XYZ file of C-alpha atoms in Angstrom:
752
model
C -48.787 1.187 -94.571
C -52.000 0.384 -92.763
C -51.448 -1.364 -89.440
C -53.075 -4.736 -88.963
C -56.191 -4.611 -86.889
C -56.592 -6.417 -83.606
C -59.121 -9.234 -83.865
C -62.589 -8.227 -82.832
C -64.397 -10.019 -80.046
C -66.852 -12.819 -80.643
C -69.692 -10.439 -79.872
C -68.793 -7.971 -82.615
C -71.091 -8.013 -85.637
C -68.483 -7.337 -88.360
C -65.095 -8.661 -89.353
C -62.207 -7.391 -91.447
C -61.796 -9.719 -94.414
C -60.039 -7.707 -97.122
C -56.398 -7.183 -98.031
C -54.364 -4.025 -97.658
C -55.249 -1.422 -100.269
C -53.022 -0.546 -103.204
C -49.756 0.920 -102.061
C -49.498 -1.484 -99.100
C -48.131 -4.985 -98.920
C -49.639 -7.174 -101.615
C -49.513 -10.877 -102.236
C -48.168 -12.136 -105.513
C -51.103 -12.530 -107.929
C -52.234 -16.119 -108.270
C -53.501 -17.822 -111.418
C -57.116 -16.687 -111.124
C -56.056 -13.089 -110.453
C -53.780 -13.093 -113.514
C -56.561 -14.536 -115.687
C -59.029 -11.926 -114.430
C -56.452 -9.165 -115.009
C -55.999 -10.227 -118.612
C -59.771 -10.420 -119.123
C -60.258 -6.962 -117.597
C -57.583 -5.456 -119.863
C -58.940 -7.236 -122.943
C -62.596 -7.093 -122.028
C -63.960 -7.006 -125.571
C -61.802 -9.944 -126.623
C -62.885 -11.930 -123.562
C -66.620 -11.215 -123.940
C -66.913 -11.658 -127.694
C -64.495 -14.590 -127.633
C -66.746 -16.289 -125.089
C -69.848 -15.681 -127.200
C -68.081 -17.029 -130.296
C -66.966 -20.122 -128.363
C -70.511 -20.768 -127.129
C -71.953 -20.282 -130.616
C -69.298 -22.507 -132.207
C -69.849 -25.388 -129.771
C -73.623 -25.179 -130.056
C -73.573 -24.988 -133.862
C -71.099 -27.857 -134.078
C -73.482 -29.975 -132.026
C -76.439 -28.977 -134.197
C -74.489 -29.700 -137.383
C -73.412 -33.165 -136.279
C -76.772 -33.908 -134.690
C -77.472 -36.335 -131.874
C -76.817 -40.021 -132.366
C -78.447 -42.901 -130.516
C -75.451 -45.018 -129.478
C -76.654 -48.343 -128.043
C -76.469 -48.572 -124.262
C -75.394 -51.991 -123.044
C -75.816 -53.505 -119.609
C -72.786 -54.868 -117.772
C -72.078 -58.561 -117.279
C -73.615 -61.427 -119.242
C -76.617 -59.443 -120.385
C -74.322 -56.831 -121.934
C -72.381 -59.543 -123.767
C -75.617 -60.927 -125.179
C -76.815 -57.459 -126.186
C -73.599 -56.818 -128.095
C -74.040 -60.063 -129.987
C -77.637 -59.204 -130.850
C -76.656 -55.749 -132.047
C -73.856 -57.199 -134.153
C -75.800 -59.964 -135.894
C -79.253 -58.306 -136.089
C -79.040 -54.578 -135.233
C -82.512 -53.730 -136.527
C -84.045 -56.507 -134.456
C -81.992 -55.707 -131.336
C -82.897 -52.022 -131.359
C -86.505 -52.642 -132.433
C -89.335 -51.339 -130.269
C -92.209 -53.749 -129.611
C -95.685 -52.210 -130.089
C -99.180 -53.573 -129.429
C -102.654 -52.453 -130.510
C -105.517 -53.407 -128.181
C -108.996 -54.009 -129.652
C -111.975 -54.365 -127.272
C -115.747 -53.991 -127.734
C -117.554 -51.291 -125.815
C -120.821 -53.219 -125.572
C -120.973 -56.114 -123.101
C -121.165 -59.692 -124.352
C -119.343 -59.255 -127.667
C -116.297 -61.432 -128.315
C -113.735 -61.749 -131.073
C -115.367 -64.953 -132.249
C -118.903 -63.520 -132.378
C -118.342 -59.842 -133.264
C -117.587 -59.193 -136.956
C -116.656 -55.585 -136.126
C -113.714 -56.739 -133.993
C -112.390 -58.943 -136.792
C -112.917 -56.169 -139.346
C -111.120 -53.661 -137.143
C -108.237 -56.124 -136.689
C -107.870 -56.410 -140.472
C -107.982 -52.622 -140.882
C -105.333 -52.082 -138.182
C -103.049 -54.620 -139.877
C -103.597 -52.930 -143.247
C -102.943 -49.465 -141.853
C -99.682 -50.661 -140.302
C -98.661 -52.544 -143.451
C -99.040 -49.264 -145.364
C -96.141 -47.941 -143.249
C -93.450 -50.597 -143.854
C -90.656 -48.243 -142.823
C -92.178 -47.994 -139.341
C -94.007 -51.320 -138.793
C -92.543 -54.778 -139.371
C -93.413 -58.298 -138.235
C -97.154 -57.624 -137.968
C -98.992 -60.414 -136.117
C -102.780 -60.646 -135.639
C -105.313 -63.229 -134.355
C -106.401 -63.688 -137.962
C -102.988 -64.980 -139.011
C -101.774 -68.506 -138.398
C -100.874 -69.233 -134.782
C -102.512 -66.052 -133.582
C -104.820 -67.595 -130.979
C -102.556 -66.375 -128.152
C -103.451 -62.835 -129.255
C -107.056 -63.295 -128.084
C -107.812 -63.151 -124.360
C -109.330 -66.126 -122.530
C -112.726 -64.436 -122.309
C -112.549 -63.533 -125.986
C -113.270 -59.861 -125.355
C -109.781 -58.553 -126.157
C -107.607 -58.959 -129.235
C -104.062 -57.790 -129.920
C -102.151 -56.766 -133.015
C -98.393 -56.926 -132.396
C -95.626 -55.426 -134.513
C -92.111 -53.970 -134.219
C -90.711 -50.540 -134.990
C -87.261 -51.171 -136.577
C -84.220 -49.925 -134.708
C -83.009 -48.254 -137.892
C -85.796 -45.638 -137.756
C -84.017 -42.243 -137.537
C -86.673 -40.521 -135.395
C -88.527 -42.865 -133.070
C -90.869 -40.170 -131.735
C -91.971 -39.263 -135.252
C -92.504 -42.938 -136.059
C -94.622 -43.428 -132.925
C -96.737 -40.386 -133.764
C -97.302 -41.557 -137.334
C -98.316 -45.050 -136.213
C -100.671 -43.710 -133.546
C -102.369 -41.505 -136.140
C -102.880 -44.560 -138.359
C -104.424 -46.507 -135.466
C -106.544 -43.492 -134.499
C -107.950 -43.482 -138.041
C -109.225 -47.019 -137.538
C -110.650 -46.055 -134.144
C -112.583 -43.189 -135.764
C -114.295 -45.663 -138.106
C -115.251 -47.979 -135.228
C -116.716 -45.911 -132.371
C -118.226 -49.056 -130.839
C -114.738 -50.440 -130.203
C -111.745 -49.412 -128.140
C -108.674 -49.390 -130.395
C -105.512 -48.075 -128.738
C -101.758 -48.504 -129.143
C -99.005 -48.895 -126.561
C -95.457 -50.228 -126.443
C -91.844 -49.204 -126.150
C -91.950 -46.470 -128.806
C -95.313 -45.077 -127.676
C -94.309 -44.966 -123.999
C -90.972 -43.366 -124.903
C -92.781 -40.668 -126.845
C -95.152 -40.076 -123.907
C -92.172 -39.672 -121.589
C -90.402 -37.258 -123.923
C -93.516 -35.128 -124.396
C -94.186 -35.033 -120.645
C -90.679 -33.818 -119.849
C -91.424 -30.223 -120.726
C -88.068 -28.759 -119.800
C -88.769 -25.661 -121.845
C -91.639 -24.789 -119.522
C -89.609 -25.811 -116.468
C -86.694 -23.626 -117.508
C -89.070 -20.753 -118.245
C -90.261 -21.093 -114.656
C -86.852 -21.561 -113.065
C -85.215 -18.543 -114.709
C -87.672 -15.985 -113.219
C -87.424 -17.678 -109.810
C -83.636 -17.549 -110.010
C -83.760 -13.873 -110.993
C -86.042 -13.038 -108.073
C -83.703 -14.770 -105.612
C -80.698 -13.012 -107.137
C -82.495 -9.694 -106.806
C -82.951 -10.417 -103.112
C -79.220 -11.145 -102.849
C -77.912 -8.172 -104.871
C -80.770 -5.675 -104.879
C -79.909 -4.616 -108.450
C -81.258 -5.884 -111.764
C -77.981 -5.835 -113.733
C -76.010 -7.638 -111.019
C -78.789 -10.221 -110.721
C -78.901 -10.775 -114.470
C -75.187 -11.488 -114.929
C -75.191 -14.938 -113.236
C -78.259 -16.038 -115.196
C -76.734 -14.946 -118.513
C -73.470 -16.693 -117.743
C -75.273 -19.880 -116.677
C -77.434 -19.921 -119.812
C -74.463 -19.415 -122.145
C -72.414 -22.081 -120.340
C -75.375 -24.449 -120.570
C -75.793 -23.743 -124.297
C -72.152 -24.586 -124.935
C -72.344 -27.734 -122.788
C -75.404 -29.001 -124.672
C -73.472 -28.613 -127.912
C -70.601 -30.628 -126.451
C -72.998 -33.283 -125.167
C -74.652 -33.586 -128.579
C -71.246 -34.215 -130.137
C -70.372 -36.718 -127.410
C -73.531 -38.703 -128.245
C -71.649 -40.022 -131.298
C -69.301 -41.973 -128.993
C -71.105 -42.503 -125.681
C -74.714 -43.419 -124.812
C -76.537 -40.140 -124.162
C -80.258 -40.303 -123.489
C -82.882 -37.753 -122.544
C -82.108 -38.294 -118.856
C -78.530 -37.164 -119.434
C -79.669 -33.900 -120.998
C -82.125 -33.364 -118.137
C -79.420 -33.747 -115.495
C -76.989 -31.515 -117.393
C -79.588 -28.750 -117.829
C -80.420 -28.531 -114.139
C -76.842 -28.933 -112.896
C -75.596 -26.395 -115.441
C -78.075 -23.765 -114.285
C -77.352 -24.379 -110.607
C -73.557 -24.410 -110.872
C -73.328 -21.523 -113.336
C -75.391 -19.256 -111.097
C -73.542 -20.328 -107.943
C -70.069 -19.599 -109.286
C -71.060 -16.160 -110.562
C -72.798 -15.451 -107.276
C -69.649 -16.182 -105.256
C -67.570 -13.909 -107.498
C -70.000 -11.010 -107.621
C -70.690 -11.062 -103.911
C -66.997 -10.802 -103.011
C -66.428 -8.002 -105.496
C -69.349 -6.055 -104.029
C -68.166 -6.706 -100.497
C -64.738 -5.266 -101.278
C -66.266 -2.179 -102.867
C -68.507 -1.727 -99.833
C -65.334 -1.781 -97.711
C -63.955 1.195 -99.637
C -61.981 -0.312 -102.471
C -62.004 0.985 -106.012
C -63.556 -1.112 -108.786
C -60.188 -2.423 -110.075
C -58.948 -3.337 -106.598
C -62.245 -4.984 -105.629
C -62.116 -7.029 -108.816
C -58.514 -8.020 -108.080
C -59.322 -9.232 -104.568
C -62.431 -11.104 -105.781
C -60.389 -12.797 -108.496
C -57.691 -13.874 -106.070
C -60.053 -15.160 -103.357
C -63.436 -16.144 -104.792
C -61.888 -16.923 -108.168
C -59.540 -19.384 -106.504
C -62.451 -20.921 -104.573
C -64.403 -21.350 -107.816
C -61.434 -23.034 -109.471
C -60.921 -25.440 -106.556
C -64.663 -26.163 -106.324
C -65.013 -26.752 -110.047
C -62.012 -29.059 -110.211
C -63.356 -30.982 -107.223
C -66.802 -31.401 -108.788
C -65.323 -32.534 -112.102
C -62.901 -34.899 -110.379
C -65.542 -36.621 -108.267
C -67.983 -36.817 -111.185
C -65.329 -38.763 -113.096
C -65.903 -41.535 -110.560
C -68.995 -42.472 -112.561
C -66.703 -43.763 -115.318
C -65.719 -46.588 -112.949
C -69.235 -48.061 -113.165
C -69.463 -50.213 -116.271
C -72.559 -49.960 -118.441
C -75.756 -48.048 -117.834
C -76.207 -44.289 -118.244
C -73.299 -43.265 -116.000
C -70.606 -42.492 -118.593
C -72.812 -40.043 -120.503
C -73.976 -38.346 -117.292
C -70.383 -38.070 -116.039
C -69.104 -36.482 -119.236
C -72.084 -34.143 -119.523
C -71.776 -32.798 -115.975
C -67.986 -32.490 -116.252
C -68.439 -30.477 -119.451
C -71.039 -28.081 -118.049
C -69.121 -27.512 -114.784
C -65.836 -26.951 -116.636
C -67.405 -24.473 -119.038
C -69.092 -22.639 -116.132
C -65.737 -22.349 -114.338
C -64.039 -20.973 -117.457
C -66.804 -18.424 -117.942
C -66.741 -17.336 -114.293
C -62.980 -16.774 -114.355
C -62.811 -14.981 -117.722
C -65.981 -13.412 -119.085
C -67.399 -12.410 -115.693
C -64.436 -10.193 -114.672
C -64.410 -8.802 -118.204
C -68.083 -7.859 -117.908
C -67.544 -6.305 -114.474
C -64.594 -4.279 -115.756
C -66.653 -3.208 -118.744
C -69.721 -2.252 -116.737
C -67.954 -0.644 -113.783
C -70.504 1.242 -111.616
C -73.243 0.265 -114.074
C -73.182 -3.226 -112.532
C -75.311 -1.707 -109.753
C -77.850 -0.282 -112.187
C -81.511 -1.065 -111.725
C -81.505 -0.997 -107.935
C -84.660 -2.147 -106.218
C -86.108 0.536 -103.897
C -85.566 -0.134 -100.166
C -83.451 -3.168 -101.079
C -80.641 -2.137 -103.389
C -78.642 0.010 -100.959
C -78.817 -2.510 -98.112
C -77.798 -5.423 -100.348
C -74.955 -3.457 -101.910
C -73.393 -3.030 -98.471
C -72.817 -6.829 -98.259
C -72.787 -6.787 -94.460
C -72.071 -9.923 -92.417
C -75.100 -11.877 -91.268
C -76.074 -11.256 -87.666
C -78.102 -14.437 -87.474
C -75.321 -16.753 -88.643
C -72.767 -14.876 -86.570
C -74.898 -15.326 -83.445
C -75.380 -19.035 -84.178
C -71.678 -19.539 -84.857
C -70.746 -17.809 -81.592
C -72.955 -20.182 -79.640
C -71.587 -23.211 -81.475
C -67.910 -22.369 -80.960
C -68.610 -21.640 -77.295
C -70.038 -25.167 -76.772
C -68.903 -27.192 -79.819
C -69.328 -30.640 -78.265
C -72.980 -30.077 -77.360
C -74.022 -28.405 -80.604
C -71.952 -30.691 -82.818
C -73.116 -33.816 -80.987
C -76.814 -32.952 -81.308
C -76.457 -32.126 -85.018
C -74.510 -35.328 -85.692
C -77.096 -37.484 -83.925
C -79.906 -35.789 -85.869
C -78.225 -36.407 -89.235
C -77.366 -40.003 -88.350
C -80.998 -40.605 -87.367
C -82.164 -39.149 -90.676
C -79.631 -41.290 -92.549
C -80.634 -44.527 -90.745
C -83.418 -45.539 -93.212
C -80.785 -45.659 -95.974
C -79.423 -48.840 -94.363
C -82.519 -50.617 -95.692
C -82.357 -49.041 -99.154
C -83.386 -51.418 -101.945
C -82.275 -50.764 -105.500
C -84.677 -51.646 -108.280
C -86.662 -50.441 -111.260
C -90.437 -50.027 -111.708
C -92.098 -51.958 -114.508
C -92.617 -48.680 -116.377
C -91.422 -45.269 -115.265
C -93.781 -43.047 -117.219
C -96.608 -40.553 -116.604
C -99.316 -42.672 -114.985
C -102.146 -40.661 -116.536
C -100.850 -41.058 -120.107
C -103.179 -42.866 -122.541
C -100.472 -45.389 -123.482
C -100.054 -46.355 -119.810
C -103.806 -46.874 -119.394
C -103.762 -49.057 -122.509
C -100.844 -51.079 -121.161
C -102.711 -51.616 -117.873
C -105.781 -52.774 -119.800
C -103.670 -55.288 -121.754
C -102.139 -56.653 -118.556
C -105.631 -57.153 -117.074
C -106.919 -58.899 -120.187
C -103.760 -60.982 -120.733
C -102.372 -61.853 -117.285
C -99.059 -63.547 -117.892
C -95.549 -64.027 -116.580
C -92.892 -61.366 -117.231
C -90.748 -61.355 -120.372
C -88.634 -64.535 -120.564
C -84.864 -64.670 -120.253
C -83.112 -64.626 -123.630
C -80.231 -67.066 -124.031
C -78.172 -65.778 -126.976
C -76.169 -68.637 -128.503
C -73.343 -68.194 -131.021
C -70.934 -70.614 -132.659
C -71.001 -73.373 -135.269
C -73.938 -75.476 -136.468
C -76.568 -73.676 -134.364
C -79.352 -75.703 -135.976
C -77.490 -78.994 -135.713
C -78.637 -82.020 -133.740
C -76.487 -81.320 -130.665
C -77.856 -77.797 -130.195
C -81.423 -78.942 -130.828
C -80.985 -81.756 -128.296
C -79.743 -79.240 -125.729
C -82.801 -77.046 -126.362
C -85.033 -80.125 -125.920
C -83.277 -80.777 -122.599
C -84.147 -77.206 -121.581
C -87.781 -77.858 -122.465
C -87.758 -80.982 -120.320
C -86.379 -79.032 -117.364
C -89.057 -76.368 -117.900
C -91.817 -78.989 -118.006
C -90.679 -80.262 -114.621
C -91.258 -76.795 -113.121
C -89.071 -74.992 -110.632
C -86.730 -72.199 -111.720
C -87.818 -72.167 -115.385
C -91.237 -72.625 -116.996
C -92.724 -73.464 -120.357
C -92.826 -72.577 -123.200
C -89.140 -72.606 -124.192
C -88.741 -71.166 -127.701
C -85.798 -71.106 -130.118
C -85.402 -68.517 -132.915
C -82.571 -68.255 -135.447
C -81.538 -64.650 -136.206
C -78.940 -62.870 -138.298
C -79.004 -65.398 -141.102
C -78.048 -68.233 -138.777
C -75.277 -66.369 -136.952
C -77.092 -66.531 -133.605
C -79.825 -68.487 -131.871
C -82.104 -66.869 -129.265
C -83.656 -69.277 -126.788
C -86.541 -67.816 -124.763
C -86.764 -69.268 -121.240
C -89.550 -68.054 -118.882
C -88.356 -67.602 -115.302
C -90.150 -68.085 -111.991
C -91.306 -65.002 -110.091
C -92.588 -61.660 -111.323
C -89.419 -60.601 -113.114
C -87.956 -58.340 -110.419
C -88.392 -60.235 -107.147
C -86.034 -62.585 -105.314
C -87.623 -65.649 -106.929
C -86.806 -64.336 -110.409
C -83.225 -63.474 -109.437
C -82.707 -66.925 -107.927
C -84.196 -68.525 -111.042
C -81.837 -66.475 -113.214
C -78.804 -67.628 -111.222
C -80.022 -71.236 -111.376
C -80.397 -70.949 -115.149
C -76.955 -69.413 -115.583
C -75.008 -71.526 -113.105
C -76.717 -74.928 -113.245
C -79.244 -75.491 -116.029
C -77.351 -73.999 -118.978
C -73.986 -75.573 -118.097
C -75.781 -78.933 -117.987
C -77.460 -78.465 -121.380
C -76.027 -75.971 -123.869
C -72.742 -75.920 -121.960
C -72.084 -79.521 -123.033
C -72.243 -78.683 -126.749
C -68.727 -78.035 -128.132
C -68.051 -75.049 -130.377
C -70.753 -72.737 -129.050
C -70.964 -69.979 -126.431
C -73.955 -68.381 -124.774
C -74.966 -65.455 -122.558
C -78.273 -64.678 -120.840
C -80.043 -61.366 -121.454
C -83.596 -60.115 -120.951
C -85.309 -57.738 -118.550
C -84.613 -59.729 -115.387
C -81.003 -60.441 -116.369
C -80.333 -56.839 -117.378
C -81.632 -55.354 -114.130
C -79.823 -57.976 -112.043
C -76.499 -57.344 -113.822
C -76.799 -53.566 -113.515
C -77.531 -53.666 -109.790
C -74.875 -56.330 -109.161
C -72.267 -54.275 -111.035
C -73.374 -51.135 -109.240
C -73.019 -52.706 -105.801
C -69.611 -54.120 -106.724
C -68.448 -50.717 -107.977
C -69.648 -48.665 -105.013
C -66.581 -49.218 -102.772
C -64.248 -48.354 -105.649
C -66.241 -45.240 -106.560
C -66.450 -44.100 -102.936
C -62.696 -44.584 -102.440
C -61.873 -42.843 -105.720
C -64.107 -39.851 -104.985
C -62.872 -39.482 -101.410
C -59.223 -39.752 -102.454
C -59.550 -37.161 -105.219
C -61.414 -34.765 -102.935
C -58.785 -35.278 -100.235
C -55.884 -34.537 -102.589
C -57.502 -31.435 -104.091
C -58.421 -29.982 -100.697
C -54.988 -30.886 -99.325
C -53.343 -28.900 -102.111
C -55.825 -26.037 -101.799
C -55.640 -25.569 -98.008
C -52.272 -27.193 -97.195
C -53.921 -29.080 -94.366
C -54.566 -32.756 -93.704
C -57.367 -32.123 -91.235
C -59.540 -29.893 -93.438
C -60.000 -32.515 -96.205
C -60.846 -35.207 -93.632
C -63.403 -32.981 -91.896
C -64.943 -31.979 -95.234
C -65.255 -35.591 -96.402
C -66.918 -36.693 -93.157
C -69.364 -33.771 -93.217
C -70.220 -34.421 -96.858
C -70.909 -38.066 -96.110
C -73.237 -37.027 -93.294
C -75.273 -34.670 -95.498
C -75.441 -37.145 -98.409
C -76.370 -39.965 -96.020
C -79.162 -37.869 -94.534
C -80.495 -37.107 -98.023
C -80.426 -40.813 -98.975
C -82.238 -41.680 -95.761
C -84.895 -39.081 -96.531
C -85.594 -40.375 -100.058
C -85.710 -43.938 -98.703
C -88.216 -42.857 -96.083
C -90.373 -41.070 -98.658
C -90.158 -43.013 -101.907
C -89.300 -46.562 -100.867
C -91.792 -46.604 -98.010
C -94.465 -44.864 -100.115
C -94.963 -41.680 -98.107
C -96.289 -38.438 -99.660
C -97.528 -40.281 -102.767
C -100.433 -37.877 -103.097
C -98.584 -34.543 -102.751
C -95.634 -35.720 -104.867
C -97.886 -37.521 -107.404
C -96.066 -40.838 -107.698
C -96.664 -44.533 -107.006
C -94.052 -46.345 -104.933
C -92.681 -49.645 -106.244
C -90.998 -50.504 -102.924
C -87.477 -49.444 -103.848
C -85.242 -46.687 -105.221
C -84.348 -46.603 -108.917
C -80.888 -48.127 -109.169
C -78.910 -45.239 -110.704
C -80.242 -42.409 -108.520
C -78.361 -43.026 -105.201
C -74.953 -43.240 -106.895
C -75.659 -40.163 -108.992
C -76.794 -38.308 -105.871
C -73.678 -39.318 -103.935
C -71.187 -38.331 -106.601
C -72.883 -35.084 -107.553
C -73.684 -33.943 -104.017
C -70.237 -34.882 -102.779
C -68.804 -32.635 -105.433
C -71.297 -29.792 -105.351
C -71.248 -29.456 -101.554
C -67.581 -28.576 -101.937
C -68.778 -25.265 -103.380
C -70.010 -24.212 -99.966
C -67.187 -25.797 -98.013
C -64.415 -24.317 -100.159
C -66.000 -20.875 -100.144
C -66.615 -20.845 -96.382
C -63.289 -22.451 -95.489
C -61.450 -19.970 -97.698
C -63.020 -17.053 -95.814
C -62.244 -18.623 -92.441
C -58.648 -19.300 -93.454
C -58.218 -15.716 -94.642
C -59.101 -14.428 -91.193
C -56.984 -17.055 -89.439
C -53.977 -16.282 -91.645
C -54.264 -12.575 -90.794
C -54.079 -13.176 -87.072
C -57.557 -14.034 -85.822
C -57.899 -16.822 -83.304
C -59.511 -20.012 -84.606
C -62.857 -19.178 -82.984
C -62.816 -15.568 -84.197
C -61.967 -16.795 -87.695
C -64.793 -19.318 -87.670
C -67.413 -16.801 -86.573
C -66.143 -14.134 -88.924
C -65.834 -16.425 -91.913
C -69.312 -17.874 -91.497
C -70.896 -14.479 -90.869
C -69.265 -12.898 -93.922
C -70.059 -15.806 -96.243
C -73.569 -16.528 -94.938
C -75.421 -14.240 -97.328
C -73.939 -15.609 -100.517
C -74.083 -19.247 -99.401
C -77.710 -18.900 -98.306
C -78.574 -17.267 -101.613
C -76.703 -19.944 -103.553
C -78.447 -22.710 -101.612
C -81.898 -21.248 -102.196
C -81.203 -20.884 -105.906
C -79.905 -24.441 -106.171
C -82.921 -25.784 -104.271
C -85.253 -23.832 -106.564
C -83.532 -25.234 -109.657
C -83.478 -28.810 -108.359
C -87.144 -28.522 -107.447
C -87.843 -28.619 -111.188
C -87.296 -32.364 -110.974
C -90.052 -32.747 -108.384
C -92.610 -31.396 -110.860
C -91.635 -33.973 -113.498
C -93.875 -37.026 -113.988
C -91.087 -39.629 -113.658
C -90.290 -41.153 -110.281
C -86.518 -41.214 -110.863
C -86.483 -37.451 -111.422
C -88.685 -36.881 -108.380
C -86.272 -38.889 -106.220
C -83.311 -36.981 -107.628
C -85.038 -33.633 -107.084
C -86.067 -34.306 -103.487
C -82.713 -35.853 -102.597
C -80.519 -33.127 -104.059
C -82.657 -30.271 -102.739
C -82.692 -31.824 -99.253
C -78.942 -32.391 -99.263
C -78.250 -28.810 -100.341
C -80.499 -27.457 -97.578
C -78.880 -29.705 -94.982
C -75.419 -28.734 -96.155
C -76.178 -25.013 -96.174
C -77.814 -25.002 -92.730
C -76.929 -27.816 -90.340
C -73.482 -28.551 -91.765
C -72.442 -24.952 -92.399
C -74.066 -23.414 -89.328
C -73.375 -26.097 -86.723
C -71.141 -29.040 -87.651
C -68.413 -27.138 -89.501
C -67.896 -24.428 -86.833
C -68.071 -27.060 -84.088
C -65.387 -29.196 -85.757
C -63.102 -26.222 -86.456
C -63.542 -24.881 -82.911
C -62.494 -28.237 -81.460
C -59.495 -28.513 -83.761
C -58.265 -24.949 -83.269
C -54.983 -24.084 -85.002
C -54.414 -27.748 -85.839
C -57.086 -27.533 -88.522
C -54.991 -25.235 -90.703
C -51.473 -26.535 -90.228
C -50.122 -29.277 -92.486
C -47.833 -30.371 -89.671
C -50.575 -30.043 -87.049
C -48.832 -27.430 -84.936
C -49.855 -23.973 -83.838
C -48.385 -21.071 -85.824
C -45.751 -18.957 -84.134
C -46.735 -15.584 -82.681
C -44.529 -13.899 -85.283
C -47.183 -14.649 -87.888
C -48.821 -11.317 -87.091
C -48.735 -8.825 -84.210
C -52.490 -9.156 -83.909
C -52.084 -12.491 -82.178
C -50.796 -10.866 -79.018
C -53.210 -11.000 -76.125
C -55.939 -12.990 -77.883
C -58.216 -15.152 -75.781
């Protein structure tokens, strides 16, 4: 039996990290090793079974098709939205559209220019010819249409709704725009352009060219993997596994859209996270297998060791990511449930593929996994040597952990400080600013300056058109005439065949500022209880743009402590079970909070304060879109565990075999540096796709996640983690916080 080696000194460039070879003492195979062994013995079954599973899930999703499940806000606005969808679903889900008509020549007005009136009639006729797509057409030529002509008379509007029952909203928007464009072609002396909810949604969907983004990210990922492995086949395996896992996850997400709200943003997040996680997990596995072969093991033994070590790390990391992502279910309403389920699905499928089909492919390929070596690069990468740079940095850190750790902590806290002033909000429209529909919307706002959309008081109950309800509405009008929190005009509309009454109440402010929020609370807590609240047999709830955004942010802030506690507790339990240590989970949680906090501070500094608007091509609205910080926290808290679990597993291996805590830290970081650096660069490259997108929420998410990954893979891994472990010593790895006995291994004798 091979004798255990004495730990090398802190100045040595290499470290022993593998188990005794076959014939020596062997640990009992764990779950991941047994799964990999079965896959290696039944490689054809594993590979073709995986492909059949991916195809079945994708085809099932395509067969069922995506469904647009309504997404409700939390609180009162969500209650009102449910009522509207129940009594008048087509009206609730309808998309408001507007056609702007303006003369090109100066001086012409709607009253004096026959061409404007003729064009208005033609637009109305063209829309009326598409009754399945356009309803409720209103023009200045119809009764009560004077409000559709601007004060200077040079602009006219044609308003209509696209029913919520339309199966394909993008197709409807395209068809309607073509009809309007036909009128524009007949009137070159006029500007005739359409905008609205459906048109802006179509512009957003067409601008999110994820096919092009993925076509760019895959070659970049391959190039980075070639730099890591130096061989084409080895570099291609992670990409293939990630793409197949992503295909299966998209099929699952399409099926889920029949029960949970799943929008385009959910698919975007799942695509990028699926690529990043799928590549990372395969990278960890392949790198360890290559490292063991470089140390002299046979292919079967190298695969066995990789399955037991890296396979276990992948399982722990994946379970941690899925567990913390489930914290999003604790936030009621909004897009969080769909995003949580989508990311859990793609991470779970990537873990299954990494633990089954990847070892099967490696067993099938054997030495051919190194085929396609890059000249001057393949041989050096195949050796999988420890990193001299990270080893040198780790040696300096463990020699003076208080100094290095203190400086790094202060730097991250300083970067995180701007997050204390973070303001959650939502821009008026988050869409490509150079899109034609956005320019048309801006032109309408200039020609028709007005207050934001009014609050909608949805009333249900008995006798909604009776004298008591009408008297309460008149009391609302009197309060509005007096000014203050609410303004005129107060309108009342019966919908759903008399099953509900919608009372429109304009609020003070611009719709998103403090004045509007205060007016909303005054309406809900004082004005309505004193008017409609005195009518027996009815109930009401306030919806609208201002109410919806207020309720979402209020619910989000109320849920944050619960989500944070849930995520931290789950991460603590999983890491406690994985490492049998109380200290390691606590250290990991604190370090994750530091890196996430620094990333949040960075996006606050950039996007809320309006820096780098030119290079990043965005316009700041003075806040951060409400769902992005929580999504960043949950995802980054989970995904950073990839690095921590992988690095900590390597350090613990060395410590368990007899190395001193400082030797183990240096050796573990040096031996894992290559794969973690490669994984970080790949993840940053994939997340950078978001920065190229035209929407500000995706830009924030891209910058924040990429920054957090870089911080975690450099400052946290290279400085804070080794500093913390050096200070803790043996206490870091013992559940009972005591040093192991010298009988653990003879190599402990005489260590410094």
